[in-house]
PDB file of C-alpha atoms in Angstrom:
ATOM      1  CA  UNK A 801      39.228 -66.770 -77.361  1.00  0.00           C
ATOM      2  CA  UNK A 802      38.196 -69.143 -74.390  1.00  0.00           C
ATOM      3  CA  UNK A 803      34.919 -69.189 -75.749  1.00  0.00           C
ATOM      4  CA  UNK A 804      36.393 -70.577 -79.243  1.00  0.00           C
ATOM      5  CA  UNK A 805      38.606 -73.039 -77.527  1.00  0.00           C
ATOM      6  CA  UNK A 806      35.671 -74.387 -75.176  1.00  0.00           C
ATOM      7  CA  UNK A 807      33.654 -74.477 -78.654  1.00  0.00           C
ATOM      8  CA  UNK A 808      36.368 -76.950 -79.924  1.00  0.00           C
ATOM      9  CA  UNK A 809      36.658 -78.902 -76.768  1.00  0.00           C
ATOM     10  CA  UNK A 810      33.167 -79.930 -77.025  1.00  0.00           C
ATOM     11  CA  UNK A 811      33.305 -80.548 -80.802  1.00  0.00           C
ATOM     12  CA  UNK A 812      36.243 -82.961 -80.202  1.00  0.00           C
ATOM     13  CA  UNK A 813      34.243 -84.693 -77.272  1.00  0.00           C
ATOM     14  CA  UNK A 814      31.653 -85.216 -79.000  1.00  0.00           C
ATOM     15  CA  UNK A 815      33.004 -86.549 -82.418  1.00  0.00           C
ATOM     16  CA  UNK A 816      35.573 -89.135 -80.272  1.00  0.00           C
ATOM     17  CA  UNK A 817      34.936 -92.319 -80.362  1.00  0.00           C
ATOM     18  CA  UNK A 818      35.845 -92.945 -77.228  1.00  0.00           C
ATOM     19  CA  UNK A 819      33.001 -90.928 -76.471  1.00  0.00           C
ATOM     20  CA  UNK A 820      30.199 -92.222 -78.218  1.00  0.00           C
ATOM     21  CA  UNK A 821      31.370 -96.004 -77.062  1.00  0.00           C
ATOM     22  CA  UNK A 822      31.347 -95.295 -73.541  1.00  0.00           C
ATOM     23  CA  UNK A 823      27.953 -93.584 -74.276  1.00  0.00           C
ATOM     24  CA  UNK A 824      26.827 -97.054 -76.129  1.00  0.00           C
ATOM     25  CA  UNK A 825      28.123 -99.031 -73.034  1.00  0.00           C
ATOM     26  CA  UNK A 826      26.322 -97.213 -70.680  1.00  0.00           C
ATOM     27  CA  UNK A 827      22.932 -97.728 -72.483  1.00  0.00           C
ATOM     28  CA  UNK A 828      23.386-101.135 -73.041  1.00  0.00           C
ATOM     29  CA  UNK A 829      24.344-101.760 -68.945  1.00  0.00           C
ATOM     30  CA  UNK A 830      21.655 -99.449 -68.123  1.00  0.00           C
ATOM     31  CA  UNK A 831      19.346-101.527 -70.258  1.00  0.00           C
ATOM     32  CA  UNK A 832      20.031-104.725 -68.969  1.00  0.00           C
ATOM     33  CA  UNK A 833      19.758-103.133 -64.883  1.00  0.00           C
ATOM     34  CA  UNK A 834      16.091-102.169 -65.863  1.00  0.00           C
ATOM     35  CA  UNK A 835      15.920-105.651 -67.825  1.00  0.00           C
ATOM     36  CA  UNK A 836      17.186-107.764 -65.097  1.00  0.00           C
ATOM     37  CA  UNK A 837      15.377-105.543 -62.591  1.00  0.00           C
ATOM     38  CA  UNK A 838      11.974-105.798 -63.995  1.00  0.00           C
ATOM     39  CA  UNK A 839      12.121-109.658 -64.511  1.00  0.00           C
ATOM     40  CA  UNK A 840      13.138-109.962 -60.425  1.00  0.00           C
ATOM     41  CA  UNK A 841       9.961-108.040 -59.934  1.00  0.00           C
ATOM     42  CA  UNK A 842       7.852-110.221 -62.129  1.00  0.00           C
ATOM     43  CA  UNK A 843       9.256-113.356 -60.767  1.00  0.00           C
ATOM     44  CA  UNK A 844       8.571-112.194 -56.834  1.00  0.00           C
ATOM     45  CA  UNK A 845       4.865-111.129 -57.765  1.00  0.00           C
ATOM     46  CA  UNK A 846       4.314-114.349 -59.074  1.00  0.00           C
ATOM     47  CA  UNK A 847       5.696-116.076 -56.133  1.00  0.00           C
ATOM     48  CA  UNK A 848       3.485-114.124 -54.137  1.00  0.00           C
ATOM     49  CA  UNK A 849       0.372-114.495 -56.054  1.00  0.00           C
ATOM     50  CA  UNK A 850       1.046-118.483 -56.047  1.00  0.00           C
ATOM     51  CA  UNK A 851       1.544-118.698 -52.217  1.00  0.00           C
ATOM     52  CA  UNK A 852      -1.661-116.352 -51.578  1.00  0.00           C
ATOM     53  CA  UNK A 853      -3.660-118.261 -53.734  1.00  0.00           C
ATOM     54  CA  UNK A 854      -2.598-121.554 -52.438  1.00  0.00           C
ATOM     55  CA  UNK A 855      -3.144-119.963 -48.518  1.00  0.00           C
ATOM     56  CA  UNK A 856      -6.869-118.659 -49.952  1.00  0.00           C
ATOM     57  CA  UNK A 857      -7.881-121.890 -51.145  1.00  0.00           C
ATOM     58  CA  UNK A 858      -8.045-123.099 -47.130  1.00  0.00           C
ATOM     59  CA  UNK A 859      -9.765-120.059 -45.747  1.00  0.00           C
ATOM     60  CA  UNK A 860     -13.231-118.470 -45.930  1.00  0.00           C
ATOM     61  CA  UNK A 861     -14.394-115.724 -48.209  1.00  0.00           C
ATOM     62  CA  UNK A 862     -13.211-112.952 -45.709  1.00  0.00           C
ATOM     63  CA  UNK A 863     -10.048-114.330 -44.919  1.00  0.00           C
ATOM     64  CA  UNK A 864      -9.525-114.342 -48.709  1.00  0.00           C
ATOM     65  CA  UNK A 865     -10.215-110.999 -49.111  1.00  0.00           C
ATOM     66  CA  UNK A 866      -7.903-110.376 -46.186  1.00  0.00           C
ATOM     67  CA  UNK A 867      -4.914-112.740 -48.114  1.00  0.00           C
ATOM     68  CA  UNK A 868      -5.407-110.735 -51.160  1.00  0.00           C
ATOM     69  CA  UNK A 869      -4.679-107.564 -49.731  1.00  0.00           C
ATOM     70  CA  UNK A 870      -1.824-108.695 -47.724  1.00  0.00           C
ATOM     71  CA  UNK A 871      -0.443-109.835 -51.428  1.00  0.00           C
ATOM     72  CA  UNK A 872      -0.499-106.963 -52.540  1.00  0.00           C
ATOM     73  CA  UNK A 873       1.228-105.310 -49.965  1.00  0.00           C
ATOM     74  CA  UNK A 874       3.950-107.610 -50.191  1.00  0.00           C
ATOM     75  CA  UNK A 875       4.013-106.906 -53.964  1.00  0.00           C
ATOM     76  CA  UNK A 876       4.053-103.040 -53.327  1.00  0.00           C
ATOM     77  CA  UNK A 877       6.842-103.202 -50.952  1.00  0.00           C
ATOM     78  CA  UNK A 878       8.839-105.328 -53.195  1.00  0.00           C
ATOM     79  CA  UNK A 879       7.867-103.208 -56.390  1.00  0.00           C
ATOM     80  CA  UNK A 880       9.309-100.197 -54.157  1.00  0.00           C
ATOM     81  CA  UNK A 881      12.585-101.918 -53.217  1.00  0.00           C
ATOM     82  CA  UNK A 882      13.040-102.901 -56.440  1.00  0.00           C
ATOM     83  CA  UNK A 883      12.439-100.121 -58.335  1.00  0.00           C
ATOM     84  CA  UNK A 884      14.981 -98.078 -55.810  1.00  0.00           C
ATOM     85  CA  UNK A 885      18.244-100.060 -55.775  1.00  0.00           C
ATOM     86  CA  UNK A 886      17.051-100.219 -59.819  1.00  0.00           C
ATOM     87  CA  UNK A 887      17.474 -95.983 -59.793  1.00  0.00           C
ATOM     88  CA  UNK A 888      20.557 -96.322 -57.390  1.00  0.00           C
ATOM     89  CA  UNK A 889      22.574 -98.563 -60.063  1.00  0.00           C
ATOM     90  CA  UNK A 890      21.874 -96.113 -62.909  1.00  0.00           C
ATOM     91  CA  UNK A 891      22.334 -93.034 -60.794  1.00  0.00           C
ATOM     92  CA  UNK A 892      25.809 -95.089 -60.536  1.00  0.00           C
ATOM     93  CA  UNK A 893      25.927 -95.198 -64.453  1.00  0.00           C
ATOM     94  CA  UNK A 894      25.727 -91.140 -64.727  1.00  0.00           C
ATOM     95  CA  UNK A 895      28.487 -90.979 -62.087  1.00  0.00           C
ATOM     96  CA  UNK A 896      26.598 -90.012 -59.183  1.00  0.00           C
ATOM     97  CA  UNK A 897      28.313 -90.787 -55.679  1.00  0.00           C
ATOM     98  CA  UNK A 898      26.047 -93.459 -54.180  1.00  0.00           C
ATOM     99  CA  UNK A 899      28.177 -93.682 -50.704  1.00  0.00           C
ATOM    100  CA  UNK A 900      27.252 -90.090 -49.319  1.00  0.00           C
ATOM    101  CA  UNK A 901      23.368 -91.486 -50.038  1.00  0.00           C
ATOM    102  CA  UNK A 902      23.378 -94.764 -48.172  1.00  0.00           C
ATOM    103  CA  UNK A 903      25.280 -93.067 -45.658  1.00  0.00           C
ATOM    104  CA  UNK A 904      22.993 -90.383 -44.547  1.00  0.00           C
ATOM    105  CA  UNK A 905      19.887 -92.697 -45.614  1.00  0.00           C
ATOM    106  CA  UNK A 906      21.770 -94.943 -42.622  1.00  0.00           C
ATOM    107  CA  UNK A 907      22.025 -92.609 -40.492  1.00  0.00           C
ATOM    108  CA  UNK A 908      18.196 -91.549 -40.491  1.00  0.00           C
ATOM    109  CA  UNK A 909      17.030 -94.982 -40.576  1.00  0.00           C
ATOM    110  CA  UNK A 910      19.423 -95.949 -37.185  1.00  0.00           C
ATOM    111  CA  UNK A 911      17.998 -92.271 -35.624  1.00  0.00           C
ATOM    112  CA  UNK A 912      14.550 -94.021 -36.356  1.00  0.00           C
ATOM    113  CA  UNK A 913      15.157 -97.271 -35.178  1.00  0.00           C
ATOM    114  CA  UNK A 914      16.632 -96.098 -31.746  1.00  0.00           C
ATOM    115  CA  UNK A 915      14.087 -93.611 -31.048  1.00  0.00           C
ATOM    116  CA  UNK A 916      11.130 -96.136 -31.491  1.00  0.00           C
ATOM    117  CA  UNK A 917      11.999 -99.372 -30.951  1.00  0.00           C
ATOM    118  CA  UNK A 918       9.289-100.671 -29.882  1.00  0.00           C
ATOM    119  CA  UNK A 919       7.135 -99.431 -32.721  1.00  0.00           C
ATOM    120  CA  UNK A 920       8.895-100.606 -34.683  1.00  0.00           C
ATOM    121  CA  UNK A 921       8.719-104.431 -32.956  1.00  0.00           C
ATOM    122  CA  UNK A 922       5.006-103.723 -33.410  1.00  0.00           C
ATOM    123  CA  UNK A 923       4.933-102.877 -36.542  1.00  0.00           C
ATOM    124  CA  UNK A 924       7.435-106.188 -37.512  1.00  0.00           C
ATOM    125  CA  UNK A 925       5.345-108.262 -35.349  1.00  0.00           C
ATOM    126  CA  UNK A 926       1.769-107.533 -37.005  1.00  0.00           C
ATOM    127  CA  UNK A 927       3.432-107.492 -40.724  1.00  0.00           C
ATOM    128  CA  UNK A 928       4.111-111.338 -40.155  1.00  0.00           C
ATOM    129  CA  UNK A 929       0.855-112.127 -38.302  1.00  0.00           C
ATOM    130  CA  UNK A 930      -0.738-110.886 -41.650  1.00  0.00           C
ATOM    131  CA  UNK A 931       1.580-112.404 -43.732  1.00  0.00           C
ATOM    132  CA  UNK A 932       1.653-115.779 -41.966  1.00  0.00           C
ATOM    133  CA  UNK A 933      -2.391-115.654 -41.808  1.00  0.00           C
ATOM    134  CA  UNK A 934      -1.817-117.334 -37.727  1.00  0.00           C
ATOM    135  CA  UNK A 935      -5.237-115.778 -36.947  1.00  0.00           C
ATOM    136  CA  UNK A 936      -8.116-113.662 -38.982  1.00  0.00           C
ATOM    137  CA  UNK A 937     -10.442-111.596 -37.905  1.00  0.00           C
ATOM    138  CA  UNK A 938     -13.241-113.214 -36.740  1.00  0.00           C
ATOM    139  CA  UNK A 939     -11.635-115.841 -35.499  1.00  0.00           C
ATOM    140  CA  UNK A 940     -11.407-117.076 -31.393  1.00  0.00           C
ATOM    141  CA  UNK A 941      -7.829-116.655 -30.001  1.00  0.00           C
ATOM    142  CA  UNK A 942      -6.239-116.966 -26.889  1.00  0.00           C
ATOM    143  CA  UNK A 943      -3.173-114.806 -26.193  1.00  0.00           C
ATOM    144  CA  UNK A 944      -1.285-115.164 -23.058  1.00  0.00           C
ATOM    145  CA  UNK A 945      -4.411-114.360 -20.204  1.00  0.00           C
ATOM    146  CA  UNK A 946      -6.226-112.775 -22.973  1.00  0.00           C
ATOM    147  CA  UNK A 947      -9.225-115.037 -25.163  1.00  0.00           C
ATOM    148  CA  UNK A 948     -11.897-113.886 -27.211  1.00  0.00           C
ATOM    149  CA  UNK A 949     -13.009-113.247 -30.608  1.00  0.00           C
ATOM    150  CA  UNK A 950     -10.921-111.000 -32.996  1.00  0.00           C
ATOM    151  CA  UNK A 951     -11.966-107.784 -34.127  1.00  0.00           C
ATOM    152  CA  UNK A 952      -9.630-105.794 -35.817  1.00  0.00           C
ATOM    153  CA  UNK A 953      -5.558-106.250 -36.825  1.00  0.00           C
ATOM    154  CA  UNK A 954      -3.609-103.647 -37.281  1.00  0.00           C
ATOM    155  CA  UNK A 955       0.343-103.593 -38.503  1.00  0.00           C
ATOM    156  CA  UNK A 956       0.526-101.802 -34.266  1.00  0.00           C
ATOM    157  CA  UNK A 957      -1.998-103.578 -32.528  1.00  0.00           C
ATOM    158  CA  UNK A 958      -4.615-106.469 -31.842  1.00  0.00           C
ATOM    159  CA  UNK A 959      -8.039-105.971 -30.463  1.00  0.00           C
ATOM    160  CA  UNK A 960      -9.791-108.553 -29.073  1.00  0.00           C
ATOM    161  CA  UNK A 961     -13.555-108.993 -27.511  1.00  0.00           C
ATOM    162  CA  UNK A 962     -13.656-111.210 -25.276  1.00  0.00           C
ATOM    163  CA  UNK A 963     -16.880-113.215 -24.714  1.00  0.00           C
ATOM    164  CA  UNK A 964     -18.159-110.835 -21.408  1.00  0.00           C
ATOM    165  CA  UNK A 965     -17.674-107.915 -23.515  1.00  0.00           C
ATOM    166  CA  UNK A 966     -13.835-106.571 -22.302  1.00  0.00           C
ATOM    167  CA  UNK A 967     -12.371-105.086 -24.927  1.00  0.00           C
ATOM    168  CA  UNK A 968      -8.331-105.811 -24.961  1.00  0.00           C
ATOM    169  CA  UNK A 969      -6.038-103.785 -27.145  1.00  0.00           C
ATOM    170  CA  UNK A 970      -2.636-106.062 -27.350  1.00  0.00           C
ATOM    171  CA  UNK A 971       0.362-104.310 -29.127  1.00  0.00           C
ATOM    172  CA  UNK A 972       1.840-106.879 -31.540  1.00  0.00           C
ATOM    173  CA  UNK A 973       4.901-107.053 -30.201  1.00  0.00           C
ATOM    174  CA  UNK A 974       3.734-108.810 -27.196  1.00  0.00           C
ATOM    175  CA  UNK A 975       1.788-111.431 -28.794  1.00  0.00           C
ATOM    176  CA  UNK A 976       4.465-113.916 -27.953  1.00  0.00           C
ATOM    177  CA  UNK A 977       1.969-117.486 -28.305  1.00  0.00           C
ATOM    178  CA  UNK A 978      -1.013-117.774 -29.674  1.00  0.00           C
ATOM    179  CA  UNK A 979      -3.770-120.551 -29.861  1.00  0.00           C
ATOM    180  CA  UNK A 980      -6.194-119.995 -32.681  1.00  0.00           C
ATOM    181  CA  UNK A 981      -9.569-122.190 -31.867  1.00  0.00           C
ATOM    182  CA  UNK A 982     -10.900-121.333 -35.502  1.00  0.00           C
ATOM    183  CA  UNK A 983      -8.852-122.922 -37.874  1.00  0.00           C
ATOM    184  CA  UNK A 984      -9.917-126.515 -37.348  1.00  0.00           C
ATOM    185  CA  UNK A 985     -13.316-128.148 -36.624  1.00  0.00           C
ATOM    186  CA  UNK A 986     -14.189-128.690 -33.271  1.00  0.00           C
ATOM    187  CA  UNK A 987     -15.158-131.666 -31.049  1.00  0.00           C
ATOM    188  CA  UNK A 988     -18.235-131.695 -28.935  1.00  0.00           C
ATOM    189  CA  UNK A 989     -18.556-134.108 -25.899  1.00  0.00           C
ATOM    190  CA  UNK A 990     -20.647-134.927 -23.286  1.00  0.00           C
ATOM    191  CA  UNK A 991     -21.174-137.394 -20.287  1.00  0.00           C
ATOM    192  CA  UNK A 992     -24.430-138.989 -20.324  1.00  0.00           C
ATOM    193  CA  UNK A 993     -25.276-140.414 -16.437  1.00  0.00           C
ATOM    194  CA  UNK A 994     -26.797-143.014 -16.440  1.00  0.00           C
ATOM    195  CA  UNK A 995     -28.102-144.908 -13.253  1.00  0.00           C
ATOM    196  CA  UNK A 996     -26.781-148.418 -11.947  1.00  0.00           C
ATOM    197  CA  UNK A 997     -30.393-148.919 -11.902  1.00  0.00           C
ATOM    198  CA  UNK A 998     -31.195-149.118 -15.692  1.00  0.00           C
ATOM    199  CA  UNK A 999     -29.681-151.287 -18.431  1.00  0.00           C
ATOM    200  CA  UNK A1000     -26.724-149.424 -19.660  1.00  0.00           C
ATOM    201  CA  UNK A1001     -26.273-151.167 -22.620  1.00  0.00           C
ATOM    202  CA  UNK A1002     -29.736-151.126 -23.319  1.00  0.00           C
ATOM    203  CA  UNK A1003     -29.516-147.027 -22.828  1.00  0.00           C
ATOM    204  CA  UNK A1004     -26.452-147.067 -24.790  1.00  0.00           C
ATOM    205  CA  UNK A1005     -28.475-148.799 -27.890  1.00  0.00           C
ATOM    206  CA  UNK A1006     -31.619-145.962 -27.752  1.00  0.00           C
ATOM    207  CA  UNK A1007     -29.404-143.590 -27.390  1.00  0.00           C
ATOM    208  CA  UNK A1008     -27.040-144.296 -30.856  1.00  0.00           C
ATOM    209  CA  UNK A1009     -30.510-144.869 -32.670  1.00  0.00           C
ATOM    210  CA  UNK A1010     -32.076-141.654 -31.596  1.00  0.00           C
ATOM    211  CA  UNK A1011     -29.077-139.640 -32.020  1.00  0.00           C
ATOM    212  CA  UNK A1012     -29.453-140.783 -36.143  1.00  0.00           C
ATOM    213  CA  UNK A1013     -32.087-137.952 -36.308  1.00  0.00           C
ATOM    214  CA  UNK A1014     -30.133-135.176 -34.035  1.00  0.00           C
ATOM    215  CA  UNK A1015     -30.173-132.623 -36.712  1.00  0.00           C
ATOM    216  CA  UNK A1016     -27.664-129.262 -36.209  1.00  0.00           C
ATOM    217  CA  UNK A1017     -26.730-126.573 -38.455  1.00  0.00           C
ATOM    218  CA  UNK A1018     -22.998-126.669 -36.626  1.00  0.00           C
ATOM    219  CA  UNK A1019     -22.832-130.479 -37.163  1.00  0.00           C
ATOM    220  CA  UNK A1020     -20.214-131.771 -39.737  1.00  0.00           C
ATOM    221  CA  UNK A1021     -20.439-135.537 -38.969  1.00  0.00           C
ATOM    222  CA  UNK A1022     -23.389-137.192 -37.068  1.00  0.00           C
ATOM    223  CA  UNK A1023     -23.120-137.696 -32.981  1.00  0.00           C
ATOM    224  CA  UNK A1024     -21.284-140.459 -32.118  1.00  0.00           C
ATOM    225  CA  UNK A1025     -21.067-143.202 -28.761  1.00  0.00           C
ATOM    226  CA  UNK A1026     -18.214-143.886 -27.601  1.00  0.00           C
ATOM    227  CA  UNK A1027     -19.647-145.782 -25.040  1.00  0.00           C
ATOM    228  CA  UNK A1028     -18.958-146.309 -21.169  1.00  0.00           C
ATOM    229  CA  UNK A1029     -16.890-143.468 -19.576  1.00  0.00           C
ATOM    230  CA  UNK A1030     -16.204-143.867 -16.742  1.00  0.00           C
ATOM    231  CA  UNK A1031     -17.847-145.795 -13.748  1.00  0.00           C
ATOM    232  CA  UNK A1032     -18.622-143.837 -10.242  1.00  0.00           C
ATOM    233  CA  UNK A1033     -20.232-144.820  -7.052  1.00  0.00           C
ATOM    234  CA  UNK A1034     -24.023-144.348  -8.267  1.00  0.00           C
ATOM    235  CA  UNK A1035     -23.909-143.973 -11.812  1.00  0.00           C
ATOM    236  CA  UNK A1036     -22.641-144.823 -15.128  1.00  0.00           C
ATOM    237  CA  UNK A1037     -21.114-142.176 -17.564  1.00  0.00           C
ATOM    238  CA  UNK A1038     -21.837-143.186 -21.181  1.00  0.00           C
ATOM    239  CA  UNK A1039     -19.491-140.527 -23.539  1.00  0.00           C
ATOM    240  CA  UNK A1040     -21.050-139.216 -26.976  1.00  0.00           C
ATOM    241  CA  UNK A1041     -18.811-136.711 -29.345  1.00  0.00           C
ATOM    242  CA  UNK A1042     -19.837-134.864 -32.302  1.00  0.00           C
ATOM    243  CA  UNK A1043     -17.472-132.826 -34.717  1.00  0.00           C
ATOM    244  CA  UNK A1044     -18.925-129.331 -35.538  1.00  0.00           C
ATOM    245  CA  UNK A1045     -17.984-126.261 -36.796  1.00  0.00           C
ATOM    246  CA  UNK A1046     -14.657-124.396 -35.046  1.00  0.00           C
ATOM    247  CA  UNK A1047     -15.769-122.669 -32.141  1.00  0.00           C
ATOM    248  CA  UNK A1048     -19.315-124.213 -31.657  1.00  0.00           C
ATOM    249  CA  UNK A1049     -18.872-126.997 -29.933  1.00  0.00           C
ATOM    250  CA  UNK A1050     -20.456-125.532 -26.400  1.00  0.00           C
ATOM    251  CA  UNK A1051     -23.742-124.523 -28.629  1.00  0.00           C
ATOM    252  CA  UNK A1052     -23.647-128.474 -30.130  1.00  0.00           C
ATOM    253  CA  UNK A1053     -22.838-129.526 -26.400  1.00  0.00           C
ATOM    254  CA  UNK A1054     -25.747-128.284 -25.240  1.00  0.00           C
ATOM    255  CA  UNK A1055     -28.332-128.963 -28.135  1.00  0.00           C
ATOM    256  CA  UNK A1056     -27.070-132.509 -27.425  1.00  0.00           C
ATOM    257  CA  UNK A1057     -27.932-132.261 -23.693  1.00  0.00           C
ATOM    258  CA  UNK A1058     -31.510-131.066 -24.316  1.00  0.00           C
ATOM    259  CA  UNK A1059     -31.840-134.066 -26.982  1.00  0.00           C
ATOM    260  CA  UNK A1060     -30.712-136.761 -25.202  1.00  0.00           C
ATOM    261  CA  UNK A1061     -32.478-135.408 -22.078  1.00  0.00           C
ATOM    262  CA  UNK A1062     -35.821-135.757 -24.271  1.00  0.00           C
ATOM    263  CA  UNK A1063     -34.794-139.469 -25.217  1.00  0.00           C
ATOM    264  CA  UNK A1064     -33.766-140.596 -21.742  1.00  0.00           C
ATOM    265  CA  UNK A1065     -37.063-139.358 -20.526  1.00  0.00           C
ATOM    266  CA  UNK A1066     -39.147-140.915 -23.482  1.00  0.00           C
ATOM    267  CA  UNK A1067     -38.052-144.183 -22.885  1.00  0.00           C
ATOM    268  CA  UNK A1068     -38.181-144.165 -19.390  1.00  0.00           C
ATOM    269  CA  UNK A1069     -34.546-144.001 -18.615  1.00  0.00           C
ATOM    270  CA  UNK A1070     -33.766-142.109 -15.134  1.00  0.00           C
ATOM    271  CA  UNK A1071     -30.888-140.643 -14.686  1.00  0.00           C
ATOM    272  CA  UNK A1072     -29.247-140.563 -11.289  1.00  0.00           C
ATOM    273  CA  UNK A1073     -29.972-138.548  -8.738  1.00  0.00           C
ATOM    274  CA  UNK A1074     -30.017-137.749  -4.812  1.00  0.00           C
ATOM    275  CA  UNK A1075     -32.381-140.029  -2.636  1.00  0.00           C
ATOM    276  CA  UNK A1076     -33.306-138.670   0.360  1.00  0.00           C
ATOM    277  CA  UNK A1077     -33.992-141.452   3.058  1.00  0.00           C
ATOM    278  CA  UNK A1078     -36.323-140.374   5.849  1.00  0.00           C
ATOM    279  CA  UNK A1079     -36.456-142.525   9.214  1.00  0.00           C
ATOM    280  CA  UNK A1080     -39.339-142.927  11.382  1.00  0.00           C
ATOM    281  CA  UNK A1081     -39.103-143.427  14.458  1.00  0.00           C
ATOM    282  CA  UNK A1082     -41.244-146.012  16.405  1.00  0.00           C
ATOM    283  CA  UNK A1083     -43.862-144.927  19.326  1.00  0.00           C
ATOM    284  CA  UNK A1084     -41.625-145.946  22.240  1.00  0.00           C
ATOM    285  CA  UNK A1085     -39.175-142.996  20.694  1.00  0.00           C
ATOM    286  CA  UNK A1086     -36.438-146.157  19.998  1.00  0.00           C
ATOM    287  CA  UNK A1087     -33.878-145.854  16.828  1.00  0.00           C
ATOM    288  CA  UNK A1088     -35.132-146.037  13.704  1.00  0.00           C
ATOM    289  CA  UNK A1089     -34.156-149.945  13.576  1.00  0.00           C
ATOM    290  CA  UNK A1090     -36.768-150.476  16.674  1.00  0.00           C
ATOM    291  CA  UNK A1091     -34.296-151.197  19.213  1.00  0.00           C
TER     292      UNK A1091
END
């Protein structure tokens, strides 16, 4: 008899209309969630793929490759987000109790957060280093005390090799400033002395025609001369600059050195130097003025 009666419960449920237009309601709000959902996705990917393509554009080939990746962990992450609070509002649809869910998800994720803080700061830290592309691998940093050339980032750590061969590991979350000497070309300078003896324009002339024919693989623009420095007690400091690759200035600096060295000397130019002045002293054993 209960069995009959539960029989004719279900028959009525399922021939009400009441019924089958809830039912229709549900599809259609379910629908539009995964609609609406999917089209948030799409729009964020794009986003993404817009600002790492406009952020590749300015780096090298590496650092692309490095971009790309980052993109598409950005695009994962948001994929997964989306895709969950998607499931959460059908869930919602079929009646499920979302509340005890978030709750004990809260729970786990506070439990997490308090018992490794600084991980997680780490972690947080080297996501937007990545993200923000504020230094590559490869390229010459300076962190705090720490400066050298970087060799691997992690979403925990930094290493750096500095250019006497230390090795620093820096956890992300400590990398409060940094100065990145790779982004930009660099400027190459030197002081050219040259003697109150010799004609400094003169020098100044031989040395902006030779310089025409410097030839560098690091150069971007040819050497320029600024002209006179700076003027000291016994000499004459004539300032030439170059722009060169980031981080190659001290190898231009001292090609430059060598060159000019060769010119000076070519044309006769000295340069100044110490003098040593020896006194002789006269037969009657006087001072050296013969008194």
């Amino acid at each position: 008899m209960d069995i009959q009666a539960y029989y004719k419960d279900v028959a009525a449920w399922m021939t009400s209309e009441t019924t089958w237009e809830g039912f229709g309601q549900s599809v259609l709000r379910i629908a539009l969630i995964i609609i609406i959902g999917q089209v948030i996705i799409w729009t964020a990917n794009k986003t993404i793929d817009r600002v790492v393509l406009n952020r590749s554009e300015s780096r090298m080939v590496l650092q692309t490759r490095r971009m790309t990746t980052v993109g598409k962990l950005v695009k994962n992450m948001i994929s997964y987000a989306g895709y969950f609070i998607i499931g959460m509002l059908v869930l919602d649809e079929f009646g499920v109790q979302l509340a005890p869910l978030l709750a004990g998800a809260g729970v786990i994720g506070l439990a997490i957060g308090f018992g490794a803080q600084s991980l997680v700061k780490d972690i947080i830290t080297g996501f937007f280093i990545i993200f923000e592309d504020q230094f590559a691998v490869g390229d010459v940093i300076q962190t705090g005390n720490f400066k050298g050339t970087v060799e691997v980032i992690g979403l925990r750590a930094t290493r750096i090799l500095s250019w006497t061969g230390e090795v620093h590991i820096i956890p992300n979350g400590m990398i409060n400033e940094v100065t990145n000497f790779s982004m930009h070309n660099s400027i190459a300078f030197i002081d050219v002395s040259i003697g109150y003896e010799e004609d400094a324009e003169k020098a100044i002339v031989i040395i902006r025609r030779e310089l025409e024919r410097f030839e560098n693989d690091n150069l971007v623009k040819p050497p320029e001369v600024l002209g006179i420095q700076t003027m000291l007690s016994t000499e004459v400091k004539v300032r030439v600059t170059a722009e060169c690759l980031p981080n190659t200035q001290a190898i231009v600096a001292r090609a430059l050195n060598a060159y000019i060295k060769k010119v000076l000397d070519g044309h006769g130019i000295d340069i100044p130097y110490p003098r040593m002045v020896t006194y002789h002293r006269n037969e009657r054993g006087g001072d050296p003025n013969g008194a």
